[in-house]
CSV table of C-alpha atoms in Angstrom, one decimal:
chain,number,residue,atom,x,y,z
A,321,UNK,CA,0.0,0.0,0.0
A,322,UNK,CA,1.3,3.3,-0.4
A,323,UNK,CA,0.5,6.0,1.7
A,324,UNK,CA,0.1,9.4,1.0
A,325,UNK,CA,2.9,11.9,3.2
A,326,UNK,CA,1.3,14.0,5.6
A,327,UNK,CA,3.9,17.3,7.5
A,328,UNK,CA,4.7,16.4,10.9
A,329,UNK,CA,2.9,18.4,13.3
A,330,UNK,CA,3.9,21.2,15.1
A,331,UNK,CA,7.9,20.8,14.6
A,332,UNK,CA,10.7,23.0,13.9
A,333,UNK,CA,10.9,25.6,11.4
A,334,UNK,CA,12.1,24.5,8.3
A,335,UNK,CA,15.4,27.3,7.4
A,336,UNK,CA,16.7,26.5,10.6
A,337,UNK,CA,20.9,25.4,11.4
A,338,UNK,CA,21.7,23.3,14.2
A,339,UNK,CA,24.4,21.0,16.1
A,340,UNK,CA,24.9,18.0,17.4
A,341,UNK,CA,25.3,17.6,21.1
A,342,UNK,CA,27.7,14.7,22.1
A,343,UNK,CA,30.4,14.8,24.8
A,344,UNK,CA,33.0,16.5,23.2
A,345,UNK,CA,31.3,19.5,22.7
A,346,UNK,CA,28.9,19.5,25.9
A,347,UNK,CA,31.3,21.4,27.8
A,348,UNK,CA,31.5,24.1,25.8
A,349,UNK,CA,28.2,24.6,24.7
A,350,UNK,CA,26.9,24.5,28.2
A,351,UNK,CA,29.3,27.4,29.2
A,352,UNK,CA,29.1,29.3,26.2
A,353,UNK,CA,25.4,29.2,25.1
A,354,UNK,CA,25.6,30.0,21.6
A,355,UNK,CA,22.7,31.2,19.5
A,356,UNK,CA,21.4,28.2,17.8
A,357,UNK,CA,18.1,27.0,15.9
A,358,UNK,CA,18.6,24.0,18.1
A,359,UNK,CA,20.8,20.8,19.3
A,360,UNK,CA,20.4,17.5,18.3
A,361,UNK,CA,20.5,14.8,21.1
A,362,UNK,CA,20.9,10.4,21.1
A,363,UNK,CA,18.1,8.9,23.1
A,364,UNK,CA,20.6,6.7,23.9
A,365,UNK,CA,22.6,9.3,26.3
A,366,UNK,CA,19.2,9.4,27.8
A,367,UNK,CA,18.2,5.7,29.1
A,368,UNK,CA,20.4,5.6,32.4
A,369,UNK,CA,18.7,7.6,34.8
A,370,UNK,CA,22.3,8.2,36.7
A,371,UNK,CA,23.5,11.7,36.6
A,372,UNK,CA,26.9,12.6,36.4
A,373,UNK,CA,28.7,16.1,34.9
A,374,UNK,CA,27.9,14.8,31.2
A,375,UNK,CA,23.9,14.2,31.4
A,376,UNK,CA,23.4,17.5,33.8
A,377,UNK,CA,24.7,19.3,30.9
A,378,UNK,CA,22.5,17.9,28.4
A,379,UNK,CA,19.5,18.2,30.2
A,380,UNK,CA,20.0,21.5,30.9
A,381,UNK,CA,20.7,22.3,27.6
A,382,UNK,CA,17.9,20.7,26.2
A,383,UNK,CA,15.5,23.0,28.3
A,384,UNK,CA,17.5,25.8,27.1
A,385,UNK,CA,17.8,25.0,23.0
A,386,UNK,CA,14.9,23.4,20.5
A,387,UNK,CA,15.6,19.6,20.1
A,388,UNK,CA,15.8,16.9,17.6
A,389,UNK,CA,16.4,13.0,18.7
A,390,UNK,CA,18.7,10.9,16.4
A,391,UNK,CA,19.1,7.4,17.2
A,392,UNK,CA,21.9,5.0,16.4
A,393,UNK,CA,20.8,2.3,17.9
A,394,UNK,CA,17.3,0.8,16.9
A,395,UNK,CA,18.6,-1.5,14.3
A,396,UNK,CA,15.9,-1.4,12.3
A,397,UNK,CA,16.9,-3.9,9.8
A,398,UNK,CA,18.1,-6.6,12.6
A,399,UNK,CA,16.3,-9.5,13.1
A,400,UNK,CA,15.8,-9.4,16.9
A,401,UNK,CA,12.6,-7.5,18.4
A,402,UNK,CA,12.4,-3.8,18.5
A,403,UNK,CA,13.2,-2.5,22.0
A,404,UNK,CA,10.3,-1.2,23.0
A,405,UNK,CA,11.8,0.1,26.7
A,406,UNK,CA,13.6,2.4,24.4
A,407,UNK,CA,11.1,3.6,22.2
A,408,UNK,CA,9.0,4.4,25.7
A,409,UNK,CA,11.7,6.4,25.9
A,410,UNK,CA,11.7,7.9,23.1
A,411,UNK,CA,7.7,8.8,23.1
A,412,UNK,CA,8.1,10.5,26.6
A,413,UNK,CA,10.8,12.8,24.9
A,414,UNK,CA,8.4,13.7,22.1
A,415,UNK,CA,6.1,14.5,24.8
A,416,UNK,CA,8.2,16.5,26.5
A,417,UNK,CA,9.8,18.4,23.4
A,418,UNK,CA,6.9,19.0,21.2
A,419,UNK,CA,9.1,20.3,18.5
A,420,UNK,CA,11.0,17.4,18.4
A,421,UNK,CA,11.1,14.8,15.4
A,422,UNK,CA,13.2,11.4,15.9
A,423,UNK,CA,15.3,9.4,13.0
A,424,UNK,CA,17.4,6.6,12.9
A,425,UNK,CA,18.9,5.2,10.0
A,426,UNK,CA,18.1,2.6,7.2
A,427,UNK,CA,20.5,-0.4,8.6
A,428,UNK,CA,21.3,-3.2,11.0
A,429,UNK,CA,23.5,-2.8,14.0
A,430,UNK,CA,22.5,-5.6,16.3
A,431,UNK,CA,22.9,-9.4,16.4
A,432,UNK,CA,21.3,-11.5,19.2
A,433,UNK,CA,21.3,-8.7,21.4
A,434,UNK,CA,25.1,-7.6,20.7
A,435,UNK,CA,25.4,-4.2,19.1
A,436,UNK,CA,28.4,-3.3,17.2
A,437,UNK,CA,29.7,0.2,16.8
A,438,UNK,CA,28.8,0.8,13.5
A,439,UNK,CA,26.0,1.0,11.1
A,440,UNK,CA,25.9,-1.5,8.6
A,441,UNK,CA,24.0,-1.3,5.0
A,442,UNK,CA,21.3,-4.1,4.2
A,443,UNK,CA,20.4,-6.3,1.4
A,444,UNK,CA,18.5,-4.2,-0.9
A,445,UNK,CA,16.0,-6.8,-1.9
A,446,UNK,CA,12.3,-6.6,-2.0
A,447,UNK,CA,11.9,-9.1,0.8
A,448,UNK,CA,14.0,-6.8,3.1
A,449,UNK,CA,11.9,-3.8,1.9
A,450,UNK,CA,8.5,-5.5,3.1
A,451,UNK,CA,10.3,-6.6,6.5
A,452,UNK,CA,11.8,-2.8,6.5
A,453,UNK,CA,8.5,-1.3,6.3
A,454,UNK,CA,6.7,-3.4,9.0
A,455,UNK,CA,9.3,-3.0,11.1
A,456,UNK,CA,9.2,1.0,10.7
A,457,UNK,CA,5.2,0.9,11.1
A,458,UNK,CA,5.8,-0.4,14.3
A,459,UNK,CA,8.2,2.3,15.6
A,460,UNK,CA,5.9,5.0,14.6
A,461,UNK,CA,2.9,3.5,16.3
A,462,UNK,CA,5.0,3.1,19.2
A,463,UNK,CA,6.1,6.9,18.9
A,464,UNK,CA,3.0,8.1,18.1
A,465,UNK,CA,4.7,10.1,14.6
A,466,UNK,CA,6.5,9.4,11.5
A,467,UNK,CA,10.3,8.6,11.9
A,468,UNK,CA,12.5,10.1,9.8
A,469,UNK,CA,14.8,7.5,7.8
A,470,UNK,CA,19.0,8.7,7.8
A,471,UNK,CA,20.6,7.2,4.2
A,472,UNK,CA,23.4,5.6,5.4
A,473,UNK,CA,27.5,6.0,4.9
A,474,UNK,CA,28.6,2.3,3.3
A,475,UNK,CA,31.7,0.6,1.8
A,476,UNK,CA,30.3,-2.5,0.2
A,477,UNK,CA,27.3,-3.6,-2.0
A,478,UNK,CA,25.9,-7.1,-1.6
A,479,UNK,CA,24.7,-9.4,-4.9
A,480,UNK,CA,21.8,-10.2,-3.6
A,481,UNK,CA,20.7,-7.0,-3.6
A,482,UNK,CA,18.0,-5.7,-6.8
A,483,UNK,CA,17.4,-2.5,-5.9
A,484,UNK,CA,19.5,0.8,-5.7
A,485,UNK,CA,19.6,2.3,-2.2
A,486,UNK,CA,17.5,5.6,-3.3
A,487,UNK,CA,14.5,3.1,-4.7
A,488,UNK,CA,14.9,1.4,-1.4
A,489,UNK,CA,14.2,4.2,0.3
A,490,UNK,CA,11.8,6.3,-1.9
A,491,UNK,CA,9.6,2.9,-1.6
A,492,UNK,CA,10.3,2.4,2.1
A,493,UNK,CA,9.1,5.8,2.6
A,494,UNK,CA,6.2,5.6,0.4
A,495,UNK,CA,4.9,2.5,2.1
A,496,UNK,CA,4.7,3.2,5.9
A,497,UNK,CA,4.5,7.2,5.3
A,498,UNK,CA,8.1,8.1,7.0
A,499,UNK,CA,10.2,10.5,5.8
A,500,UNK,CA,14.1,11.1,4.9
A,501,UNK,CA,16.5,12.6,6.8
A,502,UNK,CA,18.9,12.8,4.0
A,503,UNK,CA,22.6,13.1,5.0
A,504,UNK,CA,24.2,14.9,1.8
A,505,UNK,CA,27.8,13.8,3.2
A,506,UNK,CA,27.2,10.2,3.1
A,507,UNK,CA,25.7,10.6,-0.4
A,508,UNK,CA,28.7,12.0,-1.7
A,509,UNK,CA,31.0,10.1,-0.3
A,510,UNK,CA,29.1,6.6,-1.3
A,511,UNK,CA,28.6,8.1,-4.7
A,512,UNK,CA,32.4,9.0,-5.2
A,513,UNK,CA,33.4,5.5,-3.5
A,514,UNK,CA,31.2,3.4,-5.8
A,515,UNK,CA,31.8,5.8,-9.0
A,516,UNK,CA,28.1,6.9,-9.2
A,517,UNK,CA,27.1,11.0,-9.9
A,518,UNK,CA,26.1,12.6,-6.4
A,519,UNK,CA,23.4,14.9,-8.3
A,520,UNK,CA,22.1,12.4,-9.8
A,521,UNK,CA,21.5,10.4,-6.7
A,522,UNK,CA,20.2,13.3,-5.0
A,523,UNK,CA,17.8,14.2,-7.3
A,524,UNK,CA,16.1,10.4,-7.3
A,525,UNK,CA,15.0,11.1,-3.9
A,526,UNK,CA,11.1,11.7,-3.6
A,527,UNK,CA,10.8,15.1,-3.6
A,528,UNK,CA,7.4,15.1,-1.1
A,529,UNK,CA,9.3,13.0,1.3
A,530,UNK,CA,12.8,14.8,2.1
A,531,UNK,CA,12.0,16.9,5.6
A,532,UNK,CA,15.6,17.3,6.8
A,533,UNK,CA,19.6,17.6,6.1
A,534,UNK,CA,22.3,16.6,7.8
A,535,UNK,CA,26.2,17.5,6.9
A,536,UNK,CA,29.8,16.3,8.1
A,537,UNK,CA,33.0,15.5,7.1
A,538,UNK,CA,34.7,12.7,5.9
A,539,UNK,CA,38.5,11.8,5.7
A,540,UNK,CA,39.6,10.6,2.6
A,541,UNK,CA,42.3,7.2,3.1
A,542,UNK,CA,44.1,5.2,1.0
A,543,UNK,CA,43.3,2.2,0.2
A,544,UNK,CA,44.9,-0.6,-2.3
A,545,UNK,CA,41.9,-0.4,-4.8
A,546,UNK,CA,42.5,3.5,-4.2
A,547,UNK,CA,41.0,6.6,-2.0
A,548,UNK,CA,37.7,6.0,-0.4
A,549,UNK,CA,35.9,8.4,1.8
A,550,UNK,CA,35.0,7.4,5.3
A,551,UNK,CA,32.0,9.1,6.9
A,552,UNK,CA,34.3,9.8,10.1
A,553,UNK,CA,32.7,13.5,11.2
A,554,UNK,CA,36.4,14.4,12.0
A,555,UNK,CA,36.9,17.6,9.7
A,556,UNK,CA,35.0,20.2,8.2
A,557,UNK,CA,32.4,19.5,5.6
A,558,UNK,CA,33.8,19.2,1.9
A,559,UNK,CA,33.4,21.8,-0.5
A,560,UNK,CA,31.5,19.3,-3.3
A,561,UNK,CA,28.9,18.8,-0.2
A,562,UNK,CA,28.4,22.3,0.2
A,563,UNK,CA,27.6,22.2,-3.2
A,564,UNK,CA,25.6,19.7,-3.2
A,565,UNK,CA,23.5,21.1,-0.4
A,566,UNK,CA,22.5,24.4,-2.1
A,567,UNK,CA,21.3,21.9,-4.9
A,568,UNK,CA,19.4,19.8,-2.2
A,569,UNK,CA,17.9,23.4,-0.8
A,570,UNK,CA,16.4,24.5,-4.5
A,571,UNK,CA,15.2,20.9,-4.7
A,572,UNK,CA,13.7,20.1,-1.9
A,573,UNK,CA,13.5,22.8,0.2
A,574,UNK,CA,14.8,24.8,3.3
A,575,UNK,CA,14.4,21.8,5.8
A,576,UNK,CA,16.4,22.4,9.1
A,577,UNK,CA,20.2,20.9,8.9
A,578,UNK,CA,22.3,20.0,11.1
A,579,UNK,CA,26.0,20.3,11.3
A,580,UNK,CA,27.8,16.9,12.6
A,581,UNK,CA,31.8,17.0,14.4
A,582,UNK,CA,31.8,14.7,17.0
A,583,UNK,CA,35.7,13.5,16.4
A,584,UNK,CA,38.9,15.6,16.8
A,585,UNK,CA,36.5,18.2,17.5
A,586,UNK,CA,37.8,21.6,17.4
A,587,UNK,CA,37.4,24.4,19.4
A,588,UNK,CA,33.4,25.5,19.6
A,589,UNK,CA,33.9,28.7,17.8
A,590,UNK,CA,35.2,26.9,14.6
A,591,UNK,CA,32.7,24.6,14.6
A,592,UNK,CA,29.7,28.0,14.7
A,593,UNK,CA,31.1,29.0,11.5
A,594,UNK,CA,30.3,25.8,9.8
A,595,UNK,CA,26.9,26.2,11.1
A,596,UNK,CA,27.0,29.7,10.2
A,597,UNK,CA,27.5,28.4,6.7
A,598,UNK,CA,24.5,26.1,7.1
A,599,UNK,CA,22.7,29.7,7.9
A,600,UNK,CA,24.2,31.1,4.8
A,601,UNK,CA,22.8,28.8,2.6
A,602,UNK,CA,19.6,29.0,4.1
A,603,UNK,CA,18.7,32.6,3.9
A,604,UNK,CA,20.0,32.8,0.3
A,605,UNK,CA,17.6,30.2,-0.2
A,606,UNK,CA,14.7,31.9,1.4
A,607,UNK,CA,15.4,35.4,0.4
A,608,UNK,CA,14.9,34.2,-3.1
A,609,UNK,CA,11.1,34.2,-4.4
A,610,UNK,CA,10.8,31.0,-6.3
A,611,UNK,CA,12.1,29.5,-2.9
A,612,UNK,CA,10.0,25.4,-3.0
């Protein structure tokens, strides 16, 4: 069946720039208080009830800033049962940030209750897409609103697979009515690994179904077949991306974006001026009157 996309209620505005809150920059932004559209927080910082100098930060600052929840951890396309402690979770901090939307990503990460430290791509295969789409109509009842789906960073492609990952997702999204969170960096990078055109990718993408961005960078290592790019969120985002971004503004819109560093993170004030980028691109978009 395929359902018809319906705007999240009562969220953020869409031209809005962000940053994502993890330890290494918790410190600083707690002190500091910069002016930002909002911070993006892991549920997953949230499940231990302890305290300690790490989570009194972030819930103060996330009674001080607008929030979005991103998730690493529901391993959607895993076998074992969804965790529904953690989605409980997850609902009670919709509740309690009304503005608030919450993504994970289109992957596995989770074997027999064993999570690994990464995100790992899935067999793009019609059986997996009907398995993919239960499984997401199940987080979003337990939510109570869509999910927003991240495209993953990946490094290999499996034979079994028939579909391209942007089909994957433009049906998985049509199907259970979720949305894309569309990370621009791992785009690019996949597209340069696998020798595939970045605009072109982008501009398969449903164009009713895109409601936010997200940008890093990668780090660029050699390898024996050659360079790859490895979505590391250690360095400032490439110029190509930036590129690519204004394109993914005229296309799909001014959705809010987020700015990812969470490795050798820099000093906070360096870090602002890639978000004050983000807010560049933004208002050129919307000061412009054919703006989507």
């Amino acid at each position: 069946m395929i359902r018809t996309l319906s705007p999240l209620p009562t969220r953020l505005p869409r031209a809005t720039a962000g940053l994502n809150l993890c330890h290494e920059n918790a410190e600083a932004l707690w002190r500091e208080r910069p002016p930002l559209d909002f911070l993006q927080v892991h549920p997953e910082h949230l499940l231990a009830e302890v305290g300690g100098t790490y989570r009194d930060q972030l819930d103060d600052l996330r009674r001080a800033y607008p929030i979005t929840l991103h998730g690493f951890g529901l391993s959607l396309g895993s076998c074992a049962p969804l965790d529904h402690d953690y989605l409980a979770l997850v609902r009670r901090l919709l509740q309690e940030h009304p503005e608030a939307v919450f993504s994970d990503h289109v992957s596995w990460s989770s074997l027999s209750h064993h999570h690994f430290h990464d995100l790992l791509p899935l067999v793009l295969s019609e059986e997996t897409l009907d398995y993919m789409v239960e499984r997401v109509e199940q987080v979003q009842e337990a939510i109570g609103q869509p999910l927003l789906l991240e495209n993953i960073s990946s490094y290999t492609r499996y034979r079994q697979s028939t579909l391209g990952e942007v089909d994957f997702i433009n049906a998985l999204t049509a199907r259970s009515g979720a949305f894309v969170l569309l990370d621009l960096n791992n785009l690019w990078a996949n597209a340069i690994n696998f020798g595939d055109d970045p605009e072109t990718e982008l501009l398969s993408y449903r164009r009713d179904s895109v409601r936010g961005f997200h940008l890093a960078g990668c780090t660029r290592e050699q390898g024996d077949a050659g360079d790859v790019y490895i979505d590391y969120h250690g360095e400032a985002v490439h110029e190509p991306v930036w590129e690519l971004y204004r394109t993914a503004l005229r296309a799909f819109g001014p959705w809010p974006t987020l700015l990812e560093w969470e490795n050798n993170v820099p000093p906070l004030q360096r870090t602002l001026q890639e978000v004050g980028r983000i807010r560049s691109c933004l208002d050129a978009l919307t000061a412009m009157p054919s703006t989507p």
